[in-house]
Coordinates of C-alpha atoms in Angstrom, one line a residue:
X113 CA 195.4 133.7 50.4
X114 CA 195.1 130.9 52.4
X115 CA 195.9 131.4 55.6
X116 CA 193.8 129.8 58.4
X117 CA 192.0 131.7 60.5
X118 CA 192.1 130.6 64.6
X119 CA 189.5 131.7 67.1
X120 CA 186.9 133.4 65.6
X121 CA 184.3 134.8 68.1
X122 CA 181.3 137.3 67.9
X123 CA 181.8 140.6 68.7
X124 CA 179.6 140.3 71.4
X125 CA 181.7 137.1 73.1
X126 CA 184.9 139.1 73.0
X127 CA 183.3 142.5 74.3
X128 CA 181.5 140.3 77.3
X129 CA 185.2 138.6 78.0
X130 CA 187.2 142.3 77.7
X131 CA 184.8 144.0 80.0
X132 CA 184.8 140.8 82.7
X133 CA 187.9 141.3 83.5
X134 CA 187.0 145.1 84.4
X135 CA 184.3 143.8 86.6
X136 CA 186.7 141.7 88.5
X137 CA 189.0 144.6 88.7
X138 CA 185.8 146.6 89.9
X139 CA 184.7 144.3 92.8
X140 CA 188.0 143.8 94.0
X141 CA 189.1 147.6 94.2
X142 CA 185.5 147.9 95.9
X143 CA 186.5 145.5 98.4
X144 CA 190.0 147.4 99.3
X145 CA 187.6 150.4 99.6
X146 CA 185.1 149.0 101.8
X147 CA 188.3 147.2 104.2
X148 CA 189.6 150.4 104.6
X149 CA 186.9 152.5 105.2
X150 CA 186.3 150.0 108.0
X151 CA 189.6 150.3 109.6
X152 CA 189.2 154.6 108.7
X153 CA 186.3 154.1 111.0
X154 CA 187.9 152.2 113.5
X155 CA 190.6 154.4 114.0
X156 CA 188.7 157.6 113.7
X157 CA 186.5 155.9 117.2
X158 CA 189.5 154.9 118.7
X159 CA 191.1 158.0 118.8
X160 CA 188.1 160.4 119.6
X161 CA 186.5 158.4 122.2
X162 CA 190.2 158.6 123.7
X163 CA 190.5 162.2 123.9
X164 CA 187.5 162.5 125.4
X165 CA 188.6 160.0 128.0
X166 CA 191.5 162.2 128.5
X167 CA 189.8 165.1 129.3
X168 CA 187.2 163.3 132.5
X169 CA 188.8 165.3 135.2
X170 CA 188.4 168.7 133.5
X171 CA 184.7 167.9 132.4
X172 CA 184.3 166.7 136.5
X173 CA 185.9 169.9 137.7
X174 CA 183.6 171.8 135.6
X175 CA 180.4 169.9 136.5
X176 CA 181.3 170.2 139.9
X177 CA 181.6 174.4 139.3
X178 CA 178.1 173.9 137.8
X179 CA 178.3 172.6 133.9
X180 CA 175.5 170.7 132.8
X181 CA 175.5 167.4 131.6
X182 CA 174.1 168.6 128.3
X183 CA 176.6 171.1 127.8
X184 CA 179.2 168.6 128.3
X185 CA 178.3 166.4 126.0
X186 CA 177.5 168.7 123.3
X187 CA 180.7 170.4 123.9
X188 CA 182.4 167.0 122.9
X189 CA 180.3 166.4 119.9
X190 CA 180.3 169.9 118.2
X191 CA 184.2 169.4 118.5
X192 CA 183.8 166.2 116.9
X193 CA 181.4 167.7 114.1
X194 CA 184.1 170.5 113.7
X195 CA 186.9 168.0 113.2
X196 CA 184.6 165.8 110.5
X197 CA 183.7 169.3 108.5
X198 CA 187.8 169.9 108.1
X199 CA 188.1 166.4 107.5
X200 CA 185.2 165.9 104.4
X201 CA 186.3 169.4 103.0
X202 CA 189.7 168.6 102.4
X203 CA 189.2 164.6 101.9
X204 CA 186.7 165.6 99.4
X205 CA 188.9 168.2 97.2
X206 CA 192.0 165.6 97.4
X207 CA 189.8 162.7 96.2
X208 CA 188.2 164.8 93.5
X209 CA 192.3 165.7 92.3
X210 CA 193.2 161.5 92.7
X211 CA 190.0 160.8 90.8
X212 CA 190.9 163.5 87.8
X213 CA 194.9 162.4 87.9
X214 CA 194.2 158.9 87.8
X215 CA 191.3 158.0 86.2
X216 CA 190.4 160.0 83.2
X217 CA 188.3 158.3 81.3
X218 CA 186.2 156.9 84.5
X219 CA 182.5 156.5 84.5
X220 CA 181.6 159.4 87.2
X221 CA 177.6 158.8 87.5
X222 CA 178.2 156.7 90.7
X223 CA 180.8 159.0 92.5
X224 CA 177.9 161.1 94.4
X225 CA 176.5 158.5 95.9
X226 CA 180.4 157.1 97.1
X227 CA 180.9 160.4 98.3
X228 CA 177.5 160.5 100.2
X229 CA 178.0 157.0 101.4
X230 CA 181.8 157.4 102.9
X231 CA 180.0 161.3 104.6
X232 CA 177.2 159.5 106.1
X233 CA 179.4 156.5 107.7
X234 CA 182.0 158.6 109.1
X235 CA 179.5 161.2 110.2
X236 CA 177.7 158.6 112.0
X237 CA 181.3 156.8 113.6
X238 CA 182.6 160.5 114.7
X239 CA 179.6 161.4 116.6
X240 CA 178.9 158.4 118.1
X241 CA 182.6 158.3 119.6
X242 CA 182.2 161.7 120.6
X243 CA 178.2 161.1 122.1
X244 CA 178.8 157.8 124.0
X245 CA 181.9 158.6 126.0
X246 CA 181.2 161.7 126.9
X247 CA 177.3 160.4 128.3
X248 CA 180.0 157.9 130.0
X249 CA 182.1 160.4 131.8
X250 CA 179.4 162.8 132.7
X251 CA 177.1 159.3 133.9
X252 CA 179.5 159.7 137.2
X253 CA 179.4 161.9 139.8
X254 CA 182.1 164.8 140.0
X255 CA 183.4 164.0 143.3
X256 CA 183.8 160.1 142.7
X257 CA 185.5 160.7 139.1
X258 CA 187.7 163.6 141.0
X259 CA 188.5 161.1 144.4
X260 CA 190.1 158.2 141.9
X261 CA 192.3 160.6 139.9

């Protein structure tokens, strides 16, 4: 019956200390999200603005024949919306599974406006490296992008 008693807390002191290291976990995970949607972005640029690099000498051949520049470039950039559609549709349903398989008993109230957030910023990355090489390429006249190939 007597047996000291060591570090007695409030409730409140031990739930503020439990749910601080969650935070910590919180921010940090955020931060790994944010580097690589960065580097998602990066790469998803880097690789469409160079396929439509690839392609100058067919888009100058066609000018030449009588293609618009406004066809050219929307060409590029209903690709590029094609290849964002497949990409959120399937990103979407396998992030929805990892959520579910991993994280149970998460708080889901802010996962909407991720998912919203993550659409926007890609949408935004994919057109513009669709939109701004293609006004590049089509900027030049036919015959002097087709004399330096």
């Amino acid at each position: 019956r007597d047996v000291p008693v060591f570090l007695i807390k409030p409730l409140t002191q031990v739930l503020e200390e439990s749910v601080a290291e969650f935070e910590e976990l919180s921010i940090l995970l955020t931060m790994i999200g944010a580097i690589a949607l960065v580097l998602a972005a990066s790469g998803i640029y880097a690789i469409m603005s160079r396929s439509v690099m690839l392609r100058t000498r067919d888009i100058s051949i066609r000018r030449a024949l009588g293609l618009t520049n406004e066809k050219a470039i929307m060409g590029f950039v209903r690709k590029g919306l094609f290849l964002l559609v497949i990409g959120c549709v399937f990103g979407g349903i396998l992030s929805l599974l990892a959520i579910n398989a991993l994280l149970s008993t998460t708080d889901i109230a802010s996962l909407p406006l991720v998912f919203i957030g993550v659409i926007v910023v890609v949408s935004i990355i994919m057109i513009s490296a669709t939109y701004f090489p293609a006004k590049k390429i089509v900027s030049n006249e036919p015959g002097d992008t087709l004399s330096e190939s």
